[in-house]
């Protein structure tokens, strides 16, 4: 049994706390910390099966983080704070000799740029201290990396192409809202698109490439838009046979219409502007007036479908495999008081922590999810609430 320190108190954190508390044979003690302790107290009060301790910490402040980690003495720090804070939390883990896990890669505040270079640069430091850092243990990134590794291990001799496809077929009834942190969501969606093709990154405009995809289990056809997502960077590095990798996500016409207007009037800018003698960042102001994603849980109905279509060769023949999960917003809320977007990120974070704490996934240094055995991870993911579906078929000729 192990003690964990969870940093961050948003929707994903709520799911992580709920799911850790369900596995007391692994997570014997839980401390939840964030800048606003009252948010931690609110989440902790939902847990009836065990006591969840709470604390206040500024995740941008390494000395504060170090003091908290030394006081709590956890076996693992689970970072579900903002991507801006990954490096300070990693620094604190190094200083205190504690393993680290997160769900999204580092991003500097001043630039909407997603890449692993900053965190991969920590590899030698973690290895020298015999510590492990597991990056991107959410769903995408996270489970999508594991699905790709499963395709490479079990279903294809050679993986040549992957399409990661993320659909939120749910509805919350609001004119415009984001299903996770609005600042991070809008920065991600409006960034230039990149996909991997023939050994290099190809850049196109944000959301310029549109396709239709027929989603399973009654969801049906939806428009999907190509965009950049961080897991492609690590997957093509660790599975170098991949010649083409693309990431696709669904957006409603209503969402895209509102986003276009907000961009046109400058509300998605991340640079400072002066207003009434004060410096403000328009996107941060927009975040303050949009609905809190945590408030969408009781309003959201429908399902998510996130998966990987992998194509390649098996026994000398062209083959395709589609590996996916369906998650129901209302069922997720019933269990954890969070909708499926938070649920599909939080549950894999807990399973990644379980892999580390039980020794099923171990290493010294900084690692991505596809570097470990996918089957032991998925064997836990299903019973924890996110079952995997595999559909095998021929790779159709173009």
mmCIF file of N, CA, C and O in Angstrom, residues 198-258:
data_model
loop_
_atom_site.group_PDB
_atom_site.id
_atom_site.type_symbol
_atom_site.label_atom_id
_atom_site.label_comp_id
_atom_site.label_asym_id
_atom_site.label_seq_id
_atom_site.Cartn_x
_atom_site.Cartn_y
_atom_site.Cartn_z
ATOM 1 N N UNK A 198 5.873 10.502 -43.715
ATOM 2 C CA UNK A 198 7.142 10.185 -44.381
ATOM 3 C C UNK A 198 8.345 10.824 -43.693
ATOM 4 O O UNK A 198 9.200 11.441 -44.327
ATOM 5 N N UNK A 199 8.381 10.683 -42.361
ATOM 6 C CA UNK A 199 9.564 11.085 -41.610
ATOM 7 C C UNK A 199 9.655 12.547 -41.252
ATOM 8 O O UNK A 199 10.705 13.005 -40.778
ATOM 9 N N UNK A 200 8.591 13.316 -41.440
ATOM 10 C CA UNK A 200 8.655 14.734 -41.077
ATOM 11 C C UNK A 200 7.271 15.245 -40.696
ATOM 12 O O UNK A 200 6.239 14.633 -41.010
ATOM 13 N N UNK A 201 7.267 16.372 -40.003
ATOM 14 C CA UNK A 201 6.017 17.026 -39.631
ATOM 15 C C UNK A 201 5.553 17.924 -40.766
ATOM 16 O O UNK A 201 6.323 18.684 -41.328
ATOM 17 N N UNK A 202 4.273 17.822 -41.085
ATOM 18 C CA UNK A 202 3.653 18.637 -42.123
ATOM 19 C C UNK A 202 2.668 19.582 -41.439
ATOM 20 O O UNK A 202 1.770 19.140 -40.718
ATOM 21 N N UNK A 203 2.840 20.893 -41.652
ATOM 22 C CA UNK A 203 2.006 21.874 -40.972
ATOM 23 C C UNK A 203 0.928 22.416 -41.908
ATOM 24 O O UNK A 203 1.202 22.747 -43.056
ATOM 25 N N UNK A 204 -0.288 22.508 -41.386
ATOM 26 C CA UNK A 204 -1.407 23.107 -42.099
ATOM 27 C C UNK A 204 -2.151 24.011 -41.128
ATOM 28 O O UNK A 204 -1.844 24.056 -39.935
ATOM 29 N N UNK A 205 -3.147 24.720 -41.629
ATOM 30 C CA UNK A 205 -3.901 25.620 -40.768
ATOM 31 C C UNK A 205 -4.762 24.867 -39.776
ATOM 32 O O UNK A 205 -5.157 23.715 -39.997
ATOM 33 N N UNK A 206 -5.079 25.538 -38.675
ATOM 34 C CA UNK A 206 -5.892 24.915 -37.625
ATOM 35 C C UNK A 206 -7.274 24.538 -38.164
ATOM 36 O O UNK A 206 -7.962 25.363 -38.774
ATOM 37 N N UNK A 207 -7.651 23.286 -37.965
ATOM 38 C CA UNK A 207 -8.987 22.772 -38.290
ATOM 39 C C UNK A 207 -9.364 22.944 -39.765
ATOM 40 O O UNK A 207 -10.548 22.974 -40.111
ATOM 41 N N UNK A 208 -8.377 23.002 -40.652
ATOM 42 C CA UNK A 208 -8.667 23.183 -42.076
ATOM 43 C C UNK A 208 -9.073 21.892 -42.771
ATOM 44 O O UNK A 208 -9.769 21.920 -43.787
ATOM 45 N N UNK A 209 -8.622 20.751 -42.243
ATOM 46 C CA UNK A 209 -8.899 19.462 -42.895
ATOM 47 C C UNK A 209 -10.047 18.770 -42.179
ATOM 48 O O UNK A 209 -9.971 18.491 -40.983
ATOM 49 N N UNK A 210 -11.111 18.497 -42.924
ATOM 50 C CA UNK A 210 -12.321 17.903 -42.351
ATOM 51 C C UNK A 210 -12.652 16.600 -43.057
ATOM 52 O O UNK A 210 -12.500 16.471 -44.266
ATOM 53 N N UNK A 211 -13.089 15.618 -42.277
ATOM 54 C CA UNK A 211 -13.565 14.341 -42.810
ATOM 55 C C UNK A 211 -14.848 13.962 -42.064
ATOM 56 O O UNK A 211 -15.213 14.588 -41.076
ATOM 57 N N UNK A 212 -15.489 12.913 -42.524
ATOM 58 C CA UNK A 212 -16.618 12.342 -41.794
ATOM 59 C C UNK A 212 -16.231 10.942 -41.348
ATOM 60 O O UNK A 212 -15.589 10.200 -42.099
ATOM 61 N N UNK A 213 -16.587 10.593 -40.102
ATOM 62 C CA UNK A 213 -16.256 9.272 -39.565
ATOM 63 C C UNK A 213 -17.517 8.686 -38.935
ATOM 64 O O UNK A 213 -18.222 9.369 -38.188
ATOM 65 N N UNK A 214 -17.778 7.431 -39.252
ATOM 66 C CA UNK A 214 -18.968 6.747 -38.736
ATOM 67 C C UNK A 214 -18.614 6.059 -37.419
ATOM 68 O O UNK A 214 -18.001 4.992 -37.412
ATOM 69 N N UNK A 215 -18.996 6.660 -36.320
ATOM 70 C CA UNK A 215 -18.623 6.140 -35.007
ATOM 71 C C UNK A 215 -19.520 4.972 -34.613
ATOM 72 O O UNK A 215 -20.698 4.925 -34.991
ATOM 73 N N UNK A 216 -18.988 4.045 -33.825
ATOM 74 C CA UNK A 216 -19.727 2.818 -33.484
ATOM 75 C C UNK A 216 -20.759 3.021 -32.387
ATOM 76 O O UNK A 216 -20.877 4.089 -31.785
ATOM 77 N N UNK A 217 -21.480 1.952 -32.129
ATOM 78 C CA UNK A 217 -22.405 1.818 -30.997
ATOM 79 C C UNK A 217 -23.464 2.916 -30.953
ATOM 80 O O UNK A 217 -23.771 3.487 -29.893
ATOM 81 N N UNK A 218 -24.002 3.211 -32.148
ATOM 82 C CA UNK A 218 -25.126 4.119 -32.219
ATOM 83 C C UNK A 218 -24.804 5.592 -32.304
ATOM 84 O O UNK A 218 -25.708 6.418 -32.464
ATOM 85 N N UNK A 219 -23.529 5.959 -32.200
ATOM 86 C CA UNK A 219 -23.178 7.378 -32.297
ATOM 87 C C UNK A 219 -23.371 7.869 -33.729
ATOM 88 O O UNK A 219 -23.953 8.919 -33.979
ATOM 89 N N UNK A 220 -22.844 7.108 -34.698
ATOM 90 C CA UNK A 220 -23.075 7.423 -36.096
ATOM 91 C C UNK A 220 -22.082 8.407 -36.689
ATOM 92 O O UNK A 220 -21.082 8.763 -36.065
ATOM 93 N N UNK A 221 -22.357 8.893 -37.909
ATOM 94 C CA UNK A 221 -21.410 9.772 -38.610
ATOM 95 C C UNK A 221 -21.302 11.144 -37.941
ATOM 96 O O UNK A 221 -22.304 11.744 -37.549
ATOM 97 N N UNK A 222 -20.079 11.619 -37.830
ATOM 98 C CA UNK A 222 -19.813 12.967 -37.311
ATOM 99 C C UNK A 222 -18.652 13.562 -38.090
ATOM 100 O O UNK A 222 -17.783 12.829 -38.593
ATOM 101 N N UNK A 223 -18.615 14.886 -38.177
ATOM 102 C CA UNK A 223 -17.470 15.559 -38.793
ATOM 103 C C UNK A 223 -16.288 15.535 -37.833
ATOM 104 O O UNK A 223 -16.444 15.814 -36.640
ATOM 105 N N UNK A 224 -15.107 15.196 -38.360
ATOM 106 C CA UNK A 224 -13.884 15.217 -37.576
ATOM 107 C C UNK A 224 -12.903 16.186 -38.246
ATOM 108 O O UNK A 224 -12.875 16.307 -39.470
ATOM 109 N N UNK A 225 -12.111 16.865 -37.422
ATOM 110 C CA UNK A 225 -11.182 17.883 -37.910
ATOM 111 C C UNK A 225 -9.766 17.511 -37.463
ATOM 112 O O UNK A 225 -9.543 17.149 -36.302
ATOM 113 N N UNK A 226 -8.824 17.642 -38.386
ATOM 114 C CA UNK A 226 -7.443 17.277 -38.063
ATOM 115 C C UNK A 226 -6.771 18.405 -37.285
ATOM 116 O O UNK A 226 -6.883 19.574 -37.637
ATOM 117 N N UNK A 227 -6.078 18.020 -36.219
ATOM 118 C CA UNK A 227 -5.342 18.977 -35.397
ATOM 119 C C UNK A 227 -4.105 18.299 -34.812
ATOM 120 O O UNK A 227 -3.941 17.082 -34.918
ATOM 121 N N UNK A 228 -3.232 19.099 -34.241
ATOM 122 C CA UNK A 228 -2.035 18.528 -33.612
ATOM 123 C C UNK A 228 -2.366 18.095 -32.195
ATOM 124 O O UNK A 228 -3.108 18.754 -31.472
ATOM 125 N N UNK A 229 -1.795 16.943 -31.803
ATOM 126 C CA UNK A 229 -1.922 16.481 -30.425
ATOM 127 C C UNK A 229 -0.623 15.800 -30.033
ATOM 128 O O UNK A 229 -0.014 15.095 -30.831
ATOM 129 N N UNK A 230 -0.236 15.965 -28.777
ATOM 130 C CA UNK A 230 1.120 15.646 -28.348
ATOM 131 C C UNK A 230 1.503 14.178 -28.436
ATOM 132 O O UNK A 230 2.678 13.844 -28.628
ATOM 133 N N UNK A 231 0.528 13.269 -28.300
ATOM 134 C CA UNK A 231 0.923 11.855 -28.288
ATOM 135 C C UNK A 231 1.545 11.392 -29.590
ATOM 136 O O UNK A 231 2.323 10.436 -29.613
ATOM 137 N N UNK A 232 1.235 12.081 -30.692
ATOM 138 C CA UNK A 232 1.846 11.685 -31.963
ATOM 139 C C UNK A 232 3.362 11.812 -31.905
ATOM 140 O O UNK A 232 4.089 11.001 -32.478
ATOM 141 N N UNK A 233 3.845 12.835 -31.206
ATOM 142 C CA UNK A 233 5.284 13.070 -31.120
ATOM 143 C C UNK A 233 6.009 11.899 -30.460
ATOM 144 O O UNK A 233 7.051 11.441 -30.951
ATOM 145 N N UNK A 234 5.467 11.394 -29.363
ATOM 146 C CA UNK A 234 6.153 10.294 -28.680
ATOM 147 C C UNK A 234 5.914 8.968 -29.395
ATOM 148 O O UNK A 234 6.813 8.129 -29.471
ATOM 149 N N UNK A 235 4.713 8.777 -29.966
ATOM 150 C CA UNK A 235 4.413 7.503 -30.627
ATOM 151 C C UNK A 235 5.315 7.287 -31.837
ATOM 152 O O UNK A 235 5.861 6.190 -32.022
ATOM 153 N N UNK A 236 5.500 8.321 -32.668
ATOM 154 C CA UNK A 236 6.333 8.114 -33.860
ATOM 155 C C UNK A 236 7.815 7.986 -33.486
ATOM 156 O O UNK A 236 8.596 7.389 -34.234
ATOM 157 N N UNK A 237 8.172 8.499 -32.316
ATOM 158 C CA UNK A 237 9.552 8.317 -31.841
ATOM 159 C C UNK A 237 9.788 6.879 -31.389
ATOM 160 O O UNK A 237 10.814 6.268 -31.729
ATOM 161 N N UNK A 238 8.856 6.328 -30.660
ATOM 162 C CA UNK A 238 9.058 5.006 -30.061
ATOM 163 C C UNK A 238 8.567 3.859 -30.938
ATOM 164 O O UNK A 238 8.915 2.699 -30.681
ATOM 165 N N UNK A 239 7.745 4.164 -31.952
ATOM 166 C CA UNK A 239 7.321 3.148 -32.929
ATOM 167 C C UNK A 239 7.700 3.698 -34.310
ATOM 168 O O UNK A 239 6.854 4.218 -35.051
ATOM 169 N N UNK A 240 8.985 3.624 -34.659
ATOM 170 C CA UNK A 240 9.497 4.335 -35.840
ATOM 171 C C UNK A 240 9.046 3.774 -37.185
ATOM 172 O O UNK A 240 9.328 4.381 -38.221
ATOM 173 N N UNK A 241 8.329 2.641 -37.198
ATOM 174 C CA UNK A 241 7.819 2.116 -38.470
ATOM 175 C C UNK A 241 6.642 2.946 -38.996
ATOM 176 O O UNK A 241 6.260 2.807 -40.157
ATOM 177 N N UNK A 242 6.081 3.797 -38.130
ATOM 178 C CA UNK A 242 4.900 4.575 -38.526
ATOM 179 C C UNK A 242 5.278 5.621 -39.566
ATOM 180 O O UNK A 242 6.137 6.474 -39.327
ATOM 181 N N UNK A 243 4.632 5.547 -40.715
ATOM 182 C CA UNK A 243 4.896 6.484 -41.799
ATOM 183 C C UNK A 243 3.951 7.683 -41.770
ATOM 184 O O UNK A 243 4.281 8.746 -42.295
ATOM 185 N N UNK A 244 2.767 7.485 -41.215
ATOM 186 C CA UNK A 244 1.795 8.577 -41.174
ATOM 187 C C UNK A 244 1.004 8.507 -39.875
ATOM 188 O O UNK A 244 0.511 7.447 -39.503
ATOM 189 N N UNK A 245 0.893 9.641 -39.195
ATOM 190 C CA UNK A 245 0.130 9.721 -37.942
ATOM 191 C C UNK A 245 -0.690 10.997 -37.960
ATOM 192 O O UNK A 245 -0.161 12.090 -38.206
ATOM 193 N N UNK A 246 -1.990 10.855 -37.682
ATOM 194 C CA UNK A 246 -2.891 12.001 -37.667
ATOM 195 C C UNK A 246 -3.790 11.933 -36.433
ATOM 196 O O UNK A 246 -4.101 10.853 -35.937
ATOM 197 N N UNK A 247 -4.209 13.106 -35.971
ATOM 198 C CA UNK A 247 -5.126 13.207 -34.845
ATOM 199 C C UNK A 247 -6.363 13.956 -35.310
ATOM 200 O O UNK A 247 -6.262 15.004 -35.965
ATOM 201 N N UNK A 248 -7.546 13.434 -34.965
ATOM 202 C CA UNK A 248 -8.810 14.008 -35.391
ATOM 203 C C UNK A 248 -9.735 14.184 -34.188
ATOM 204 O O UNK A 248 -9.756 13.349 -33.290
ATOM 205 N N UNK A 249 -10.502 15.274 -34.207
ATOM 206 C CA UNK A 249 -11.445 15.525 -33.115
ATOM 207 C C UNK A 249 -12.741 16.093 -33.692
ATOM 208 O O UNK A 249 -12.739 16.786 -34.709
ATOM 209 N N UNK A 250 -13.858 15.757 -33.039
ATOM 210 C CA UNK A 250 -15.148 16.283 -33.466
ATOM 211 C C UNK A 250 -15.397 17.654 -32.838
ATOM 212 O O UNK A 250 -15.020 17.901 -31.688
ATOM 213 N N UNK A 251 -16.029 18.533 -33.610
ATOM 214 C CA UNK A 251 -16.492 19.824 -33.106
ATOM 215 C C UNK A 251 -17.844 20.107 -33.745
ATOM 216 O O UNK A 251 -18.024 19.893 -34.943
ATOM 217 N N UNK A 252 -18.770 20.615 -32.970
ATOM 218 C CA UNK A 252 -20.072 20.977 -33.522
ATOM 219 C C UNK A 252 -19.944 22.263 -34.321
ATOM 220 O O UNK A 252 -19.030 23.083 -34.101
ATOM 221 N N UNK A 253 -20.866 22.465 -35.241
ATOM 222 C CA UNK A 253 -20.889 23.721 -36.003
ATOM 223 C C UNK A 253 -21.056 24.910 -35.069
ATOM 224 O O UNK A 253 -20.473 25.986 -35.290
ATOM 225 N N UNK A 254 -21.823 24.719 -34.001
ATOM 226 C CA UNK A 254 -22.039 25.790 -33.034
ATOM 227 C C UNK A 254 -20.738 26.181 -32.338
ATOM 228 O O UNK A 254 -20.419 27.374 -32.197
ATOM 229 N N UNK A 255 -19.964 25.188 -31.921
ATOM 230 C CA UNK A 255 -18.673 25.450 -31.264
ATOM 231 C C UNK A 255 -17.760 26.213 -32.213
ATOM 232 O O UNK A 255 -17.142 27.224 -31.834
ATOM 233 N N UNK A 256 -17.667 25.755 -33.463
ATOM 234 C CA UNK A 256 -16.760 26.382 -34.430
ATOM 235 C C UNK A 256 -17.195 27.802 -34.765
ATOM 236 O O UNK A 256 -16.357 28.688 -34.954
ATOM 237 N N UNK A 257 -18.501 28.048 -34.824
ATOM 238 C CA UNK A 257 -19.000 29.394 -35.111
ATOM 239 C C UNK A 257 -18.600 30.357 -33.993
ATOM 240 O O UNK A 257 -18.085 31.448 -34.248
ATOM 241 N N UNK A 258 -18.843 29.948 -32.755
ATOM 242 C CA UNK A 258 -18.470 30.801 -31.623
ATOM 243 C C UNK A 258 -16.954 31.016 -31.579
ATOM 244 O O UNK A 258 -16.495 32.137 -31.321
#
